[in-house]
Amino acid sequence: MAARGHVQDPNDRRLRPIYDYLDNGNNKMAIQQADKLLKKHKDLHCAKVLKAIGLQRTGKQDEAYALAQEVAALEPTDDNSLQALTILYREMHRPELVTKLYEAAVKKVPNSEEYHSHLFMAYARVGEYKKMQQAGMALYKIVPKNPYYFWSVMSLIMQSISAQDENLSKTMFLPLAERMVEKMVKEDKIEAEAEVELYYMILERLEKYKEALDVVRGKLGEKLTSELQSRENKCMAMYKKLHRWPECNALARRLLLKNSDDWQFYITYFDSVFQLIDESWTPPAEEEHSLEGEVHCSIEQAVSFIEERIAEESKSSRPLRGPYLAKLELIRRLRHRGCNDEYKLGDPEELMFQYFKKFGDKPCCFTDLKVFVDLLPPSQYTKFIRQLLDVIPLAAAAENEVALPGDIKALQQHLCVVQLSRLLGIYHAMEKKQKLAVVRELMLRYRHGLEFGKSCLKTELQFSDYYCLLAVHLLLDLWLEGEEAAVWQCLTLLEEGLSHSPSNAQFKLLLIRIYCRLGAFEPVSELYSSLDAKHIQHDTIGYLLTRYAGSLGHYAAASQSCNFALRFFHSNQKDTSEYIIQAYKYGAFEKIPEFIAFRNRLNSSLHFAQVRTERMLLDLLLEANISTSLEESVKSMSLSPEEDDIPWKDLRDNRDLTVLFSWDPKDRDISEEHRKLSLEEETLWLRIRSLTLRLVSGLPTLGHTIQPKNSEKTAENGVSSKIDTIRALLQQLEAAVDSGKKFLEQKIQYPVLGPPPTRMAGFFSNGSCQCQTSLFYLVSDIYELDTNGLDSAEIQERIGNSFKSLVERLTDLFNKCKGDLIEVRDGTLKTHPNLLENLVFFVETISIALWVSSYCDSVLRPFKSNLQKKKKKKKESSVAMVQKMFLSLFPHP
């Protein structure tokens, strides 16, 4: 335990066995040892807390909390008890209790530096920025050290960031922080780089860019040494903010003279050149061009500068890609601006060819050239590819044989050409026979390339893996064109590739997508598990698993995948607090707003909202089979139909939709429009699911109204307000359904490796939506019948018709679940995963029907009893007919 190393108490020897048991996970023995110790030493507070930790870890949270509060009420000041209580409260996820603990300790020991610093960190964990500021200053008064003073300054900045009113931030918090730092500057007390960084951050947020620039360029700026080119980067940022393009250009030029391979400075250099051209800027005749030196303000100077960098590179012992790519970037910009000067730099096709000759054996060659292929005219694509192939040293082959590379360098060059061929759309234009021939050739090259990787470890990728991936992409094209056999060949090739490269994530991701598209989820869990997704990946790629697990009927896998994701999201709050505390301790102040933004982004994650909603629905479906357990489950989840905790306005789509490699041309690849449409679709589906969950959670709140009809007591006991909530949610659900139907009318087709569509289309087409909505409306009608009694024939008739239509719809939905999951047609297999999705929706709808039936039963059975007591021999009433119909549909358990 963390506390052990700091124990200064004479009771250390007595407490040591308990610490050892807790460290080793033997919590029961820790509790027993604590009990023995407390019999002899009743006032040993730390032993009580350690016992509480053992109780907490064995699932006895209430006992642990009661014991902890018993000790906390005594306001202990010994280090052992305080640290043990801190650990316990963290495990309870109650960091706010730690603040009260150290507030009491600080009152009793007001001059303790340690307790004051612990109090500051406790406030940091809960985001109490104002109290952090006060605690920091109190600490500085006790021990006048610079870090403590600047903790208080940083807390002011955090108040400005979290302030709802931006005006308040810029008129109160930031100016106060600025004055506090200026006081230290005037007194010449600035000691560390972190303090200068903080001053710079304040000035930047106040938009005092000139003052910030002066700080960086002045004496204080000399302390900025931890990062390479830290001063230069900050100067560059301020020059851009101030639109001081001459200085921006001169600084970028000077940095490129030092390192001509730094791409960010090429971008800044070009931006500034064209800004100066647009402003018709001319250098002064006698004075220096700028504070940073010579300025380039014409296309001729830019061309000349790039040519000089290339000439300089040719003398370098290490080949540099930057100057050659800069030449292509300048051509691209000139063409975009409609300038006629690009000819001065040469033909783009020839420049790319020369670049390939120089760097074609590097894996980065394709990604470098990918950016500039739009400089080539489409009519030259085939010629360009042939030109590249001609310079690759492939082994001589017979007329009908494939020429294969003799070494890894030639293999990498050929791979680059194949990737470019796919990117330029050459493979897409081929006929079916040609595509299959290319697939065979690519797999031949893949298997030949395995010879070069015989010495590779299992954790390393094979040099020829991309050949296999490209072959699979071609087969996927054929599958989309209606060739069913192609998808099974994809699986064969991917499994073969995975056997040779067990660590290749692309093989696994493609297998996951294809198996899910086919409706075969069984192998997916193991494949995803082997990816060993860590931390943020649970948010960025988790959708690949959670989208299909539940919808294909694998409830255990769905529950497990949701748990993994939720565990990450829930630990985010605690983990981020620890990062913030470490940033304070080590003076990394500029990272603190980044950590806060990261935490907020995860809290507003679309995937977080989805898995939380689906997990609660799944738990209800798996556990709440009768009305009593539904009520218990809803209570244990703290669900309330009135509360909606999804931040709809701030939802962030953190999915990595490009996690699968794609070599498709721009018109076939994932576009920004696809991303927007996918987010809209996911949000609509989430709204429908969230409203469904809230409606289900509202069912146990409704009960048979025992009070006299239309009495004021009915409203007083809250039932009326509950049914009003249900009806309001029903209206929202109808609106969401309408929006969803309008969205689907667009008939959007995402790329095959793009975002997977939601389940919304199937939900509407198979009739589940209509069934579930009708069931919730039935609840409203039954409540109305319960309220008005037998007087309303219209309600009775409406309920009777609702039951009849529900039977028809449920029967229709059940019929859509029938069929063969695998169909053999013309010697090829075809799967029908939609049958599984229909079946899952049917099970869900039946579950909702059973929950609704519990409420109907509680209302209708008393009516039946009353009718029997009256023993009237009149013709059967419509209410009795409804009861008969209900009981035949849903017999009482």
mmCIF file of N, CA and C in Angstrom, residues 362-363 366-367 385 412-425 427 466 470 661 663-664:
data_model
loop_
_atom_site.group_PDB
_atom_site.id
_atom_site.type_symbol
_atom_site.label_atom_id
_atom_site.label_comp_id
_atom_site.label_asym_id
_atom_site.label_seq_id
_atom_site.Cartn_x
_atom_site.Cartn_y
_atom_site.Cartn_z
ATOM 1 N N LYS A 362 11.177 2.878 -49.600
ATOM 2 C CA LYS A 362 10.747 3.230 -48.239
ATOM 3 C C LYS A 362 9.225 3.047 -48.112
ATOM 4 N N PRO A 363 8.738 2.463 -47.031
ATOM 5 C CA PRO A 363 7.284 2.297 -46.852
ATOM 6 C C PRO A 363 6.517 3.619 -46.887
ATOM 7 N N PHE A 366 4.639 5.735 -50.562
ATOM 8 C CA PHE A 366 3.246 5.800 -51.026
ATOM 9 C C PHE A 366 2.481 6.929 -50.339
ATOM 10 N N THR A 367 2.588 7.027 -49.001
ATOM 11 C CA THR A 367 1.847 8.069 -48.280
ATOM 12 C C THR A 367 2.337 9.459 -48.654
ATOM 13 N N ILE A 385 2.243 4.647 -64.108
ATOM 14 C CA ILE A 385 2.452 3.368 -63.422
ATOM 15 C C ILE A 385 3.453 2.511 -64.186
ATOM 16 N N GLN A 412 9.553 -3.680 -51.849
ATOM 17 C CA GLN A 412 8.945 -2.445 -51.349
ATOM 18 C C GLN A 412 8.604 -1.493 -52.490
ATOM 19 N N GLN A 413 9.476 -1.424 -53.494
ATOM 20 C CA GLN A 413 9.202 -0.560 -54.648
ATOM 21 C C GLN A 413 7.957 -1.035 -55.391
ATOM 22 N N HIS A 414 7.888 -2.353 -55.609
ATOM 23 C CA HIS A 414 6.731 -2.895 -56.339
ATOM 24 C C HIS A 414 5.445 -2.706 -55.546
ATOM 25 N N LEU A 415 5.532 -2.901 -54.238
ATOM 26 C CA LEU A 415 4.360 -2.680 -53.378
ATOM 27 C C LEU A 415 3.858 -1.251 -53.494
ATOM 28 N N CYS A 416 4.778 -0.305 -53.532
ATOM 29 C CA CYS A 416 4.408 1.113 -53.655
ATOM 30 C C CYS A 416 3.631 1.342 -54.949
ATOM 31 N N VAL A 417 4.090 0.715 -56.057
ATOM 32 C CA VAL A 417 3.427 0.878 -57.356
ATOM 33 C C VAL A 417 2.028 0.262 -57.327
ATOM 34 N N VAL A 418 1.900 -0.904 -56.701
ATOM 35 C CA VAL A 418 0.591 -1.571 -56.610
ATOM 36 C C VAL A 418 -0.381 -0.690 -55.815
ATOM 37 N N GLN A 419 0.081 -0.111 -54.726
ATOM 38 C CA GLN A 419 -0.777 0.773 -53.934
ATOM 39 C C GLN A 419 -1.204 2.004 -54.733
ATOM 40 N N LEU A 420 -0.272 2.566 -55.491
ATOM 41 C CA LEU A 420 -0.603 3.721 -56.331
ATOM 42 C C LEU A 420 -1.604 3.339 -57.414
ATOM 43 N N SER A 421 -1.476 2.125 -57.960
ATOM 44 C CA SER A 421 -2.416 1.654 -58.993
ATOM 45 C C SER A 421 -3.827 1.611 -58.446
ATOM 46 N N ARG A 422 -3.956 1.136 -57.211
ATOM 47 C CA ARG A 422 -5.274 1.093 -56.569
ATOM 48 C C ARG A 422 -5.794 2.511 -56.311
ATOM 49 N N LEU A 423 -4.920 3.379 -55.844
ATOM 50 C CA LEU A 423 -5.305 4.757 -55.538
ATOM 51 C C LEU A 423 -5.753 5.515 -56.778
ATOM 52 N N LEU A 424 -5.111 5.251 -57.903
ATOM 53 C CA LEU A 424 -5.446 5.952 -59.153
ATOM 54 C C LEU A 424 -6.654 5.348 -59.859
ATOM 55 N N GLY A 425 -7.247 4.301 -59.281
ATOM 56 C CA GLY A 425 -8.472 3.727 -59.841
ATOM 57 C C GLY A 425 -8.257 2.763 -60.986
ATOM 58 N N TYR A 427 -7.336 -0.410 -60.898
ATOM 59 C CA TYR A 427 -7.959 -1.711 -60.608
ATOM 60 C C TYR A 427 -9.479 -1.633 -60.653
ATOM 61 N N TYR A 466 1.048 -6.429 -47.370
ATOM 62 C CA TYR A 466 0.178 -5.515 -48.122
ATOM 63 C C TYR A 466 -0.348 -6.144 -49.410
ATOM 64 N N LEU A 470 -4.267 -6.016 -50.311
ATOM 65 C CA LEU A 470 -4.751 -5.449 -51.577
ATOM 66 C C LEU A 470 -5.570 -6.472 -52.351
ATOM 67 N N PHE A 661 -6.998 0.282 -43.322
ATOM 68 C CA PHE A 661 -6.282 0.874 -44.450
ATOM 69 C C PHE A 661 -7.168 0.882 -45.689
ATOM 70 N N TRP A 663 -6.945 2.079 -49.933
ATOM 71 C CA TRP A 663 -6.186 2.648 -51.062
ATOM 72 C C TRP A 663 -7.143 3.120 -52.155
ATOM 73 N N ASP A 664 -8.396 3.344 -51.769
ATOM 74 C CA ASP A 664 -9.406 3.737 -52.759
ATOM 75 C C ASP A 664 -9.212 5.183 -53.203
#
